[in-house]
Amino acid sequence: MSRKPISVVKSRLHHNCSEVIQPVNSTHSLNDTTWCNWAPFDKSNYKELLGAVDNAFLVAYAIGMFISGIFGERLPLRYYLTAGMLLSGLFTSLFGLGYFWNIHVLWYFVLVQIFNGLVQTTGWPAVVSCVGNWFGKGKRGLIMGIWNSHTSVGNILGSLLAGVWVDQQWGLSFVVPGVITAIMGIITFFFLIEYPEDVDCSPPQHHGNPEESQDQPEDPANGPSCNKESSLESAVTCSKEASAQPSAISFFGALRIPGVVEFSLCLLFAKLVSYTFLYWLPLYISNVVHFTAKEAGDLSTLFDVGGIIGGILAGLVSDYINGRATTCCVMLILAAPMMFLYNHVGQRGIGISIVMLLICGALVNGPYALITTAVSADLGTHKSLKGNAKALSTVTAIIDGTGSIGAALGPLLAGLISPTGWNNVFYMLIAADVLACLLLCRLVYKEILAWKSSLSKDRGYREM
């Protein structure tokens, strides 16, 4: 919700002043075509400047993410998240206060975005780690697909809130979401429960074969194992002691987990596409269809509505077929032609535009949502870790941090390419989508082999 307003306000910082009635007491000359714009974005290179503001946030976010996961494994998540949300609310509000303080220097907005990007890295590794602590392997794709809809809901709320004030006092488009973010940080401090064991609940089963963990010999490093006949109270006590023993995994140790590198690189290109839509879609709609800033912002929320559907669908299908990589690959393959069609026929009518935005949102955000949630949780509790769940935050940070590099590149490239025509921006997005798909080929092949092996076993049991 705090990231989305900048994409809505962009078209207000620089727009066509001939469509705005100049006030009688204005000191600008009648020939001044930029009198209504907000300096320093009133120059002809405003797209590059807006891209630089976006990039300041995203580069800082990408760099900070690799560090954030390491801290997330070693600090209490409740305090870590609370501090991050309070600071995120502060820096989001400071961007909007630039309007009320009448600030017209680029460095102020860039610095605020850099600090905002750094503090917001506390969020994703910590929240995925918390949810991963509560839910096991069984229905993780569906549960996290539903849970991940909060990102799209936040985008929608951010667009709608920003749209309320964008044509009047655009500073409130940032201040209000910033205040709400800080309030939710306080709620997190009082109510977040990090582990099921903290409220005497049994920890979830993270792997598909519980027999494997039962057959393993006792590990002296982790203390004695709990027997089946122990009471619930002793089981909870034992699980707490066991969870306290393993040490946090190192950065390079997390990279060696099978699948982390492939999914990280895939997310780089998938997030490049998603964040380009996030930051530039309202401006694209405004330029191509000539909608007002508020109308373009409201219409762009349909992309996020499609993202909710796509995230839930991706989780449900990947659970059913037991193939995360295959689900992502198929959705990425379908996304490429749909983006091409949206650019060429999506603006011919409001009905076509709505349908195309929903479909593109589902296909673009589905793989992105699946990788940053269920896949990250799967890899963070991989069987090669032998029960050490302390890798969850680090793995999530590596995957999302690599993806954030793409998130930084996408809006930057869009800002550089858009002056040559929006068609070229969409060709760039389609190329990134194809590359994301190709990076999963090895994992898709492994999943197909696993399905074949499973089918042959089933046939063998039937014959017996």
Tab-separated table of C-alpha atoms in Angstrom:
chain	number	residue	atom	x	y	z
A	1	MET	CA	0.000	0.000	0.000
A	2	SER	CA	2.905	2.365	0.703
A	3	ARG	CA	4.727	1.533	-2.566
A	4	LYS	CA	1.841	1.977	-4.985
A	5	PRO	CA	1.070	5.741	-4.633
A	6	ILE	CA	4.178	6.814	-6.575
A	7	SER	CA	2.848	5.096	-9.709
A	8	VAL	CA	-0.475	6.958	-9.401
A	9	VAL	CA	1.087	10.343	-8.574
A	10	LYS	CA	3.565	10.155	-11.500
A	11	SER	CA	1.010	11.402	-13.999
A	12	ARG	CA	0.281	14.340	-11.665
A	13	LEU	CA	3.918	15.371	-11.234
A	14	HIS	CA	4.157	15.943	-14.982
A	15	HIS	CA	1.102	16.230	-17.194
A	16	ASN	CA	-0.385	18.368	-19.967
A	17	CYS	CA	-0.868	21.846	-18.500
A	18	SER	CA	-2.991	22.977	-21.441
A	19	GLU	CA	-5.794	20.834	-20.023
A	20	VAL	CA	-5.667	22.682	-16.679
A	21	ILE	CA	-7.165	26.130	-16.108
A	22	GLN	CA	-4.438	28.527	-14.971
A	23	PRO	CA	-5.401	30.512	-11.846
A	24	VAL	CA	-5.878	34.261	-12.220
A	25	ASN	CA	-3.176	35.133	-9.658
A	26	SER	CA	-0.591	32.863	-11.299
A	27	THR	CA	2.879	34.348	-11.814
A	28	HIS	CA	3.559	32.110	-14.829
A	29	SER	CA	3.316	33.440	-18.366
A	30	LEU	CA	0.560	32.219	-20.647
A	31	ASN	CA	3.167	30.592	-22.919
A	32	ASP	CA	4.586	28.473	-20.086
A	33	THR	CA	3.523	24.876	-20.834
A	34	THR	CA	4.933	23.422	-17.612
A	35	TRP	CA	3.444	25.804	-15.030
A	36	CYS	CA	1.230	23.145	-13.425
A	37	ASN	CA	3.952	20.505	-13.017
A	38	TRP	CA	5.959	19.813	-9.865
A	39	ALA	CA	9.619	20.765	-10.195
A	40	PRO	CA	12.061	19.112	-10.738
A	41	PHE	CA	9.778	16.822	-12.776
A	42	ASP	CA	8.643	19.674	-15.049
A	43	LYS	CA	11.499	19.190	-17.515
A	44	SER	CA	11.408	17.194	-20.760
A	45	ASN	CA	13.467	14.395	-19.169
A	46	TYR	CA	10.823	13.809	-16.481
A	47	LYS	CA	10.482	10.093	-17.358
A	48	GLU	CA	14.156	9.517	-16.618
A	49	LEU	CA	13.864	11.463	-13.336
A	50	LEU	CA	10.803	9.478	-12.261
A	51	GLY	CA	12.644	6.300	-13.215
A	52	ALA	CA	15.559	7.417	-11.025
A	53	VAL	CA	13.206	7.885	-8.046
A	54	ASP	CA	11.779	4.399	-8.602
A	55	ASN	CA	15.252	2.960	-8.980
A	56	ALA	CA	16.513	4.578	-5.777
A	57	PHE	CA	13.915	2.606	-3.825
A	58	LEU	CA	14.339	-0.651	-5.726
A	59	VAL	CA	18.158	-0.759	-5.750
A	60	ALA	CA	18.230	-0.029	-2.022
A	61	TYR	CA	15.587	-2.719	-1.513
A	62	ALA	CA	17.561	-5.269	-3.544
A	63	ILE	CA	20.833	-4.587	-1.697
A	64	GLY	CA	19.212	-4.500	1.717
A	65	MET	CA	17.285	-7.713	1.133
A	66	PHE	CA	20.408	-9.883	1.102
A	67	ILE	CA	21.377	-8.481	4.506
A	68	SER	CA	17.884	-8.438	5.961
A	69	GLY	CA	17.379	-12.201	5.834
A	70	ILE	CA	20.523	-12.769	7.893
A	71	PHE	CA	19.219	-10.418	10.603
A	72	GLY	CA	15.776	-11.997	10.359
A	73	GLU	CA	17.165	-15.379	11.400
A	74	ARG	CA	18.924	-13.936	14.423
A	75	LEU	CA	16.493	-11.330	15.832
A	76	PRO	CA	12.973	-11.708	17.279
A	77	LEU	CA	10.709	-11.380	14.243
A	78	ARG	CA	8.022	-9.465	16.125
A	79	TYR	CA	10.407	-6.653	17.090
A	80	TYR	CA	12.087	-6.751	13.678
A	81	LEU	CA	8.792	-6.382	11.794
A	82	THR	CA	7.482	-3.697	14.130
A	83	ALA	CA	10.571	-1.523	13.697
A	84	GLY	CA	10.479	-2.010	9.929
A	85	MET	CA	6.808	-1.029	9.631
A	86	LEU	CA	7.163	2.068	11.826
A	87	LEU	CA	10.137	3.275	9.771
A	88	SER	CA	8.375	2.411	6.489
A	89	GLY	CA	5.413	4.538	7.551
A	90	LEU	CA	7.770	7.393	8.463
A	91	PHE	CA	9.646	7.488	5.142
A	92	THR	CA	6.489	7.024	3.061
A	93	SER	CA	4.974	10.022	4.844
A	94	LEU	CA	8.158	12.055	4.360
A	95	PHE	CA	7.837	11.680	0.577
A	96	GLY	CA	4.343	13.173	0.724
A	97	LEU	CA	5.415	15.902	3.135
A	98	GLY	CA	7.646	17.196	0.340
A	99	TYR	CA	4.432	18.582	-1.159
A	100	PHE	CA	3.434	20.494	1.980
A	101	TRP	CA	7.001	21.663	2.637
A	102	ASN	CA	7.222	22.821	-1.007
A	103	ILE	CA	10.406	20.844	-1.739
A	104	HIS	CA	11.549	20.898	-5.384
A	105	VAL	CA	14.982	19.255	-5.287
A	106	LEU	CA	15.504	15.741	-6.680
A	107	TRP	CA	17.933	14.585	-3.978
A	108	TYR	CA	15.256	14.840	-1.271
A	109	PHE	CA	12.891	12.423	-3.021
A	110	VAL	CA	15.763	10.091	-3.960
A	111	LEU	CA	17.124	9.967	-0.387
A	112	VAL	CA	13.684	9.296	1.093
A	113	GLN	CA	13.183	6.432	-1.371
A	114	ILE	CA	16.615	4.955	-0.572
A	115	PHE	CA	15.883	4.853	3.158
A	116	ASN	CA	12.367	3.590	2.497
A	117	GLY	CA	13.753	0.766	0.366
A	118	LEU	CA	16.220	-0.267	3.063
A	119	VAL	CA	13.708	-0.371	5.928
A	120	GLN	CA	11.090	-2.218	3.873
A	121	THR	CA	13.477	-5.157	3.427
A	122	THR	CA	12.589	-6.143	6.993
A	123	GLY	CA	9.161	-7.213	5.782
A	124	TRP	CA	9.168	-10.061	3.312
A	125	PRO	CA	11.736	-12.499	4.796
A	126	ALA	CA	10.178	-12.057	8.243
A	127	VAL	CA	6.549	-12.555	7.221
A	128	VAL	CA	7.278	-15.574	4.995
A	129	SER	CA	9.303	-17.059	7.844
A	130	CYS	CA	6.418	-16.528	10.285
A	131	VAL	CA	3.828	-18.110	7.979
A	132	GLY	CA	6.257	-20.918	7.116
A	133	ASN	CA	6.615	-21.660	10.829
A	134	TRP	CA	2.855	-22.196	11.106
A	135	PHE	CA	1.994	-24.182	7.959
A	136	GLY	CA	3.540	-27.425	6.730
A	137	LYS	CA	4.057	-29.004	3.341
A	138	GLY	CA	0.547	-30.381	2.734
A	139	LYS	CA	-1.517	-27.417	1.478
A	140	ARG	CA	1.239	-24.811	1.575
A	141	GLY	CA	0.719	-23.660	-2.026
A	142	LEU	CA	-2.991	-22.941	-1.551
A	143	ILE	CA	-2.618	-21.441	1.949
A	144	MET	CA	0.222	-19.169	0.907
A	145	GLY	CA	-1.524	-18.308	-2.361
A	146	ILE	CA	-4.513	-17.040	-0.384
A	147	TRP	CA	-2.269	-15.327	2.163
A	148	ASN	CA	-0.159	-13.702	-0.572
A	149	SER	CA	-3.255	-11.915	-1.895
A	150	HIS	CA	-2.390	-9.268	0.704
A	151	THR	CA	0.211	-7.849	-1.711
A	152	SER	CA	-2.385	-7.268	-4.418
A	153	VAL	CA	-4.914	-6.003	-1.868
A	154	GLY	CA	-2.239	-3.553	-0.689
A	155	ASN	CA	-1.624	-2.414	-4.269
A	156	ILE	CA	-5.361	-1.893	-4.762
A	157	LEU	CA	-5.745	0.045	-1.504
A	158	GLY	CA	-2.661	2.106	-2.313
A	159	SER	CA	-4.061	3.009	-5.741
A	160	LEU	CA	-7.502	3.891	-4.412
A	161	LEU	CA	-6.157	5.932	-1.498
A	162	ALA	CA	-3.697	7.771	-3.732
A	163	GLY	CA	-6.467	8.433	-6.251
A	164	VAL	CA	-8.556	10.271	-3.654
A	165	TRP	CA	-6.005	13.103	-3.297
A	166	VAL	CA	-3.896	12.844	-6.452
A	167	ASP	CA	-5.667	15.698	-8.279
A	168	GLN	CA	-5.727	18.012	-5.242
A	169	GLN	CA	-3.076	17.635	-2.518
A	170	TRP	CA	-1.001	14.686	-3.807
A	171	GLY	CA	1.118	14.714	-0.646
A	172	LEU	CA	-1.765	13.063	1.223
A	173	SER	CA	-1.520	10.153	-1.245
A	174	PHE	CA	1.669	9.205	0.650
A	175	VAL	CA	0.981	10.504	4.148
A	176	VAL	CA	-2.251	8.519	4.674
A	177	PRO	CA	-0.780	5.112	3.606
A	178	GLY	CA	2.305	5.899	5.700
A	179	VAL	CA	0.235	6.519	8.828
A	180	ILE	CA	-1.779	3.317	8.248
A	181	THR	CA	1.454	1.305	7.820
A	182	ALA	CA	2.810	2.641	11.119
A	183	ILE	CA	-0.453	1.800	12.923
A	184	MET	CA	-0.299	-1.768	11.593
A	185	GLY	CA	3.265	-1.964	12.908
A	186	ILE	CA	1.962	-1.250	16.408
A	187	ILE	CA	-0.726	-3.942	15.989
A	188	THR	CA	1.985	-6.378	14.879
A	189	PHE	CA	3.979	-5.649	18.024
A	190	PHE	CA	1.081	-6.568	20.300
A	191	PHE	CA	-0.468	-9.515	18.453
A	192	LEU	CA	2.059	-11.373	16.234
A	193	ILE	CA	2.867	-14.929	17.379
A	194	GLU	CA	6.054	-16.176	15.708
A	195	TYR	CA	5.942	-19.910	16.478
A	196	PRO	CA	3.095	-22.400	17.121
A	197	GLU	CA	5.042	-23.633	20.152
A	198	ASP	CA	4.675	-20.197	21.767
A	199	VAL	CA	0.954	-20.889	22.298
A	200	ASP	CA	1.332	-24.650	22.978
A	201	CYS	CA	0.486	-25.764	19.422
A	202	SER	CA	2.352	-28.588	17.700
A	203	PRO	CA	4.788	-27.507	14.968
A	204	PRO	CA	3.791	-28.417	11.370
A	205	GLN	CA	5.186	-31.285	9.287
A	206	HIS	CA	7.456	-29.606	6.712
A	207	HIS	CA	8.182	-32.687	4.583
A	208	GLY	CA	6.009	-35.118	2.728
A	209	ASN	CA	7.396	-38.262	4.337
A	210	PRO	CA	7.201	-38.137	8.131
A	211	GLU	CA	8.534	-41.708	8.261
A	212	GLU	CA	11.944	-40.459	7.139
A	213	SER	CA	12.384	-38.307	10.230
A	214	GLN	CA	11.184	-41.144	12.474
A	215	ASP	CA	13.664	-43.622	11.013
A	216	GLN	CA	16.669	-41.309	11.423
A	217	PRO	CA	18.979	-42.044	14.386
A	218	GLU	CA	19.124	-39.679	17.297
A	219	ASP	CA	21.366	-36.701	16.660
A	220	PRO	CA	23.391	-35.827	19.750
A	221	ALA	CA	23.813	-32.239	18.555
A	222	ASN	CA	20.082	-31.654	18.662
A	223	GLY	CA	19.424	-33.450	21.932
A	224	PRO	CA	17.115	-36.392	22.531
A	225	SER	CA	14.147	-36.972	20.270
A	226	CYS	CA	10.533	-37.052	21.455
A	227	ASN	CA	8.888	-40.442	21.536
A	228	LYS	CA	5.374	-41.114	20.273
A	229	GLU	CA	3.995	-41.812	23.720
A	230	SER	CA	5.002	-38.490	25.227
A	231	SER	CA	2.291	-36.105	26.330
A	232	LEU	CA	1.363	-32.948	24.396
A	233	GLU	CA	3.054	-30.803	27.021
A	234	SER	CA	6.327	-32.711	26.846
A	235	ALA	CA	6.146	-32.787	23.046
A	236	VAL	CA	5.787	-29.014	22.938
A	237	THR	CA	8.656	-28.612	25.393
A	238	CYS	CA	10.802	-30.958	23.333
A	239	SER	CA	9.976	-29.152	20.089
A	240	LYS	CA	10.913	-25.831	21.686
A	241	GLU	CA	14.241	-27.241	22.852
A	242	ALA	CA	14.927	-28.797	19.465
A	243	SER	CA	14.040	-25.599	17.602
A	244	ALA	CA	16.373	-23.599	19.809
A	245	GLN	CA	19.376	-25.821	19.082
A	246	PRO	CA	20.099	-25.474	15.323
A	247	SER	CA	22.215	-22.509	14.299
A	248	ALA	CA	21.172	-20.106	11.530
A	249	ILE	CA	22.370	-21.121	8.068
A	250	SER	CA	25.051	-19.135	6.246
A	251	PHE	CA	24.439	-17.222	3.017
A	252	PHE	CA	26.460	-19.664	0.889
A	253	GLY	CA	24.941	-22.610	2.734
A	254	ALA	CA	21.499	-21.397	1.641
A	255	LEU	CA	22.702	-21.078	-1.965
A	256	ARG	CA	23.653	-24.765	-1.971
A	257	ILE	CA	20.062	-25.867	-1.301
A	258	PRO	CA	18.829	-27.492	-4.559
A	259	GLY	CA	16.620	-25.116	-6.556
A	260	VAL	CA	17.498	-21.861	-4.774
A	261	VAL	CA	19.672	-20.507	-7.613
A	262	GLU	CA	17.216	-21.421	-10.405
A	263	PHE	CA	14.166	-19.978	-8.679
A	264	SER	CA	16.116	-16.858	-7.659
A	265	LEU	CA	17.163	-16.110	-11.246
A	266	CYS	CA	13.677	-16.916	-12.537
A	267	LEU	CA	12.192	-14.463	-10.036
A	268	LEU	CA	14.649	-11.797	-11.209
A	269	PHE	CA	12.945	-11.703	-14.613
A	270	ALA	CA	9.427	-12.435	-13.329
A	271	LYS	CA	9.641	-9.569	-10.834
A	272	LEU	CA	11.078	-7.304	-13.535
A	273	VAL	CA	7.817	-7.738	-15.443
A	274	SER	CA	5.563	-7.435	-12.390
A	275	TYR	CA	7.187	-4.276	-11.009
A	276	THR	CA	7.259	-2.579	-14.405
A	277	PHE	CA	3.478	-2.966	-14.453
A	278	LEU	CA	3.300	-1.853	-10.820
A	279	TYR	CA	5.171	1.413	-11.425
A	280	TRP	CA	4.286	2.272	-15.035
A	281	LEU	CA	0.824	0.848	-15.793
A	282	PRO	CA	-1.161	3.934	-14.606
A	283	LEU	CA	1.065	6.228	-16.708
A	284	TYR	CA	0.729	3.885	-19.717
A	285	ILE	CA	-3.071	3.915	-19.419
A	286	SER	CA	-3.065	7.692	-18.979
A	287	ASN	CA	-0.866	8.254	-22.055
A	288	VAL	CA	-2.514	5.743	-24.382
A	289	VAL	CA	-6.197	6.118	-23.442
A	290	HIS	CA	-5.890	9.717	-22.160
A	291	PHE	CA	-7.577	9.010	-18.840
A	292	THR	CA	-7.156	11.296	-15.840
A	293	ALA	CA	-4.652	10.313	-13.150
A	294	LYS	CA	-7.435	9.043	-10.882
A	295	GLU	CA	-9.173	7.041	-13.644
A	296	ALA	CA	-5.880	5.454	-14.746
A	297	GLY	CA	-5.011	4.571	-11.153
A	298	ASP	CA	-8.419	3.003	-10.541
A	299	LEU	CA	-8.301	0.967	-13.778
A	300	SER	CA	-4.780	-0.271	-13.009
A	301	THR	CA	-6.094	-1.978	-9.852
A	302	LEU	CA	-7.651	-4.647	-12.088
A	303	PHE	CA	-4.140	-5.935	-12.770
A	304	ASP	CA	-3.803	-6.557	-9.032
A	305	VAL	CA	-7.241	-8.179	-8.852
A	306	GLY	CA	-5.987	-10.593	-11.497
A	307	GLY	CA	-2.863	-11.078	-9.367
A	308	ILE	CA	-4.996	-12.305	-6.451
A	309	ILE	CA	-6.688	-14.865	-8.707
A	310	GLY	CA	-3.367	-15.912	-10.256
A	311	GLY	CA	-1.603	-16.347	-6.903
A	312	ILE	CA	-4.357	-18.550	-5.468
A	313	LEU	CA	-4.672	-20.548	-8.701
A	314	ALA	CA	-0.903	-21.109	-8.919
A	315	GLY	CA	-0.793	-22.368	-5.326
A	316	LEU	CA	-3.793	-24.655	-5.800
A	317	VAL	CA	-2.514	-26.196	-9.044
A	318	SER	CA	1.053	-26.618	-7.761
A	319	ASP	CA	-0.270	-28.469	-4.685
A	320	TYR	CA	-2.439	-30.740	-6.836
A	321	ILE	CA	0.246	-31.706	-9.379
A	322	ASN	CA	3.133	-31.426	-6.872
A	323	GLY	CA	5.054	-29.267	-9.337
A	324	ARG	CA	5.961	-25.707	-8.400
A	325	ALA	CA	8.382	-25.166	-11.308
A	326	THR	CA	6.004	-26.602	-13.914
A	327	THR	CA	3.148	-24.396	-12.718
A	328	CYS	CA	5.335	-21.303	-12.930
A	329	CYS	CA	6.666	-22.262	-16.363
A	330	VAL	CA	3.223	-22.803	-17.899
A	331	MET	CA	1.911	-19.488	-16.565
A	332	LEU	CA	4.991	-17.663	-17.870
A	333	ILE	CA	4.538	-19.234	-21.314
A	334	LEU	CA	0.924	-18.034	-21.428
A	335	ALA	CA	1.804	-14.559	-20.119
A	336	ALA	CA	4.019	-13.616	-23.098
A	337	PRO	CA	1.319	-13.647	-25.830
A	338	MET	CA	-1.234	-12.089	-23.464
A	339	MET	CA	1.027	-9.071	-22.843
A	340	PHE	CA	1.486	-8.702	-26.608
A	341	LEU	CA	-2.284	-8.770	-27.135
A	342	TYR	CA	-2.941	-6.298	-24.322
A	343	ASN	CA	-0.592	-3.751	-25.879
A	344	HIS	CA	-2.152	-4.092	-29.341
A	345	VAL	CA	-5.869	-4.630	-28.702
A	346	GLY	CA	-6.326	-4.025	-24.973
A	347	GLN	CA	-7.130	-0.317	-25.383
A	348	ARG	CA	-9.863	-0.651	-28.023
A	349	GLY	CA	-12.635	-0.639	-25.457
A	350	ILE	CA	-13.157	-0.519	-21.733
A	351	GLY	CA	-14.549	-4.093	-21.685
A	352	ILE	CA	-11.555	-5.548	-23.542
A	353	SER	CA	-9.172	-3.570	-21.335
A	354	ILE	CA	-10.753	-4.930	-18.139
A	355	VAL	CA	-10.597	-8.555	-19.305
A	356	MET	CA	-7.030	-8.260	-20.584
A	357	LEU	CA	-5.819	-6.590	-17.383
A	358	LEU	CA	-7.333	-9.371	-15.264
A	359	ILE	CA	-5.764	-12.113	-17.402
A	360	CYS	CA	-2.340	-10.419	-17.585
A	361	GLY	CA	-2.389	-9.780	-13.852
A	362	ALA	CA	-3.133	-13.440	-13.121
A	363	LEU	CA	-0.457	-14.818	-15.454
A	364	VAL	CA	2.268	-12.291	-14.533
A	365	ASN	CA	1.749	-12.268	-10.757
A	366	GLY	CA	0.910	-15.978	-10.354
A	367	PRO	CA	4.506	-17.272	-10.736
A	368	TYR	CA	5.878	-14.270	-8.810
A	369	ALA	CA	3.516	-14.969	-5.899
A	370	LEU	CA	4.235	-18.718	-5.893
A	371	ILE	CA	8.028	-18.322	-5.899
A	372	THR	CA	8.121	-15.694	-3.143
A	373	THR	CA	5.836	-17.696	-0.838
A	374	ALA	CA	5.370	-21.462	-1.176
A	375	VAL	CA	8.609	-22.082	-3.095
A	376	SER	CA	10.627	-20.014	-0.600
A	377	ALA	CA	9.034	-21.878	2.314
A	378	ASP	CA	9.640	-25.258	0.624
A	379	LEU	CA	13.315	-24.496	0.040
A	380	GLY	CA	13.768	-22.926	3.477
A	381	THR	CA	12.576	-26.189	5.062
A	382	HIS	CA	14.217	-28.484	2.490
A	383	LYS	CA	14.910	-32.076	3.552
A	384	SER	CA	18.643	-31.524	2.964
A	385	LEU	CA	18.605	-29.234	6.028
A	386	LYS	CA	17.713	-32.249	8.218
A	387	GLY	CA	15.045	-30.458	10.199
A	388	ASN	CA	16.882	-27.154	10.638
A	389	ALA	CA	14.182	-24.556	9.858
A	390	LYS	CA	16.505	-21.650	10.632
A	391	ALA	CA	17.175	-21.217	6.889
A	392	LEU	CA	13.683	-19.964	6.061
A	393	SER	CA	14.315	-16.241	6.378
A	394	THR	CA	17.732	-16.410	4.691
A	395	VAL	CA	16.438	-18.416	1.718
A	396	THR	CA	13.467	-16.085	1.325
A	397	ALA	CA	15.795	-13.076	1.407
A	398	ILE	CA	18.106	-14.575	-1.250
A	399	ILE	CA	15.218	-15.416	-3.589
A	400	ASP	CA	13.364	-12.132	-3.117
A	401	GLY	CA	16.613	-10.124	-3.065
A	402	THR	CA	17.629	-11.536	-6.443
A	403	GLY	CA	14.118	-10.859	-7.694
A	404	SER	CA	14.398	-7.291	-6.423
A	405	ILE	CA	17.350	-6.725	-8.765
A	406	GLY	CA	14.905	-7.388	-11.590
A	407	ALA	CA	12.338	-5.175	-9.872
A	408	ALA	CA	14.907	-2.363	-9.941
A	409	LEU	CA	15.892	-2.977	-13.575
A	410	GLY	CA	12.327	-3.157	-14.932
A	411	PRO	CA	11.084	0.355	-14.068
A	412	LEU	CA	14.516	1.811	-14.925
A	413	LEU	CA	14.490	0.191	-18.382
A	414	ALA	CA	10.870	1.246	-18.872
A	415	GLY	CA	11.832	4.862	-18.117
A	416	LEU	CA	14.666	4.710	-20.647
A	417	ILE	CA	12.742	2.831	-23.347
A	418	SER	CA	9.298	4.477	-23.096
A	419	PRO	CA	10.376	7.667	-24.982
A	420	THR	CA	10.998	5.427	-28.020
A	421	GLY	CA	7.451	4.044	-27.807
A	422	TRP	CA	5.402	1.821	-25.508
A	423	ASN	CA	5.663	-1.080	-27.989
A	424	ASN	CA	9.362	-1.410	-27.175
A	425	VAL	CA	8.595	-1.528	-23.438
A	426	PHE	CA	6.271	-4.478	-23.989
A	427	TYR	CA	8.839	-6.268	-26.173
A	428	MET	CA	11.302	-5.905	-23.285
A	429	LEU	CA	8.740	-7.374	-20.868
A	430	ILE	CA	7.997	-10.316	-23.163
A	431	ALA	CA	11.745	-11.073	-23.534
A	432	ALA	CA	12.147	-11.059	-19.740
A	433	ASP	CA	9.148	-13.369	-19.387
A	434	VAL	CA	10.660	-15.884	-21.840
A	435	LEU	CA	14.003	-15.825	-20.008
A	436	ALA	CA	12.251	-16.500	-16.691
A	437	CYS	CA	10.600	-19.538	-18.247
A	438	LEU	CA	13.858	-20.898	-19.706
A	439	LEU	CA	15.609	-20.730	-16.330
A	440	LEU	CA	13.141	-23.273	-14.912
A	441	CYS	CA	13.654	-25.892	-17.634
A	442	ARG	CA	15.955	-28.109	-15.539
A	443	LEU	CA	13.591	-28.107	-12.559
A	444	VAL	CA	10.591	-28.810	-14.806
A	445	TYR	CA	12.472	-31.779	-16.271
A	446	LYS	CA	13.181	-33.117	-12.757
A	447	GLU	CA	9.492	-32.783	-11.822
A	448	ILE	CA	8.441	-34.680	-14.949
A	449	LEU	CA	10.879	-37.477	-14.077
A	450	ALA	CA	9.451	-37.570	-10.543
A	451	TRP	CA	5.911	-37.900	-11.931
A	452	LYS	CA	6.994	-40.751	-14.210
A	453	SER	CA	8.660	-42.521	-11.291
A	454	SER	CA	5.539	-42.087	-9.164
A	455	LEU	CA	3.296	-43.460	-11.935
A	456	SER	CA	5.529	-46.507	-12.431
A	457	LYS	CA	5.395	-47.245	-8.679
A	458	ASP	CA	1.609	-46.973	-8.692
A	459	ARG	CA	1.402	-49.436	-11.593
A	460	GLY	CA	3.726	-51.807	-9.780
A	461	TYR	CA	1.489	-51.781	-6.681
A	462	ARG	CA	-1.592	-52.447	-8.793
A	463	GLU	CA	0.065	-55.438	-10.502
A	464	MET	CA	1.018	-56.905	-7.109
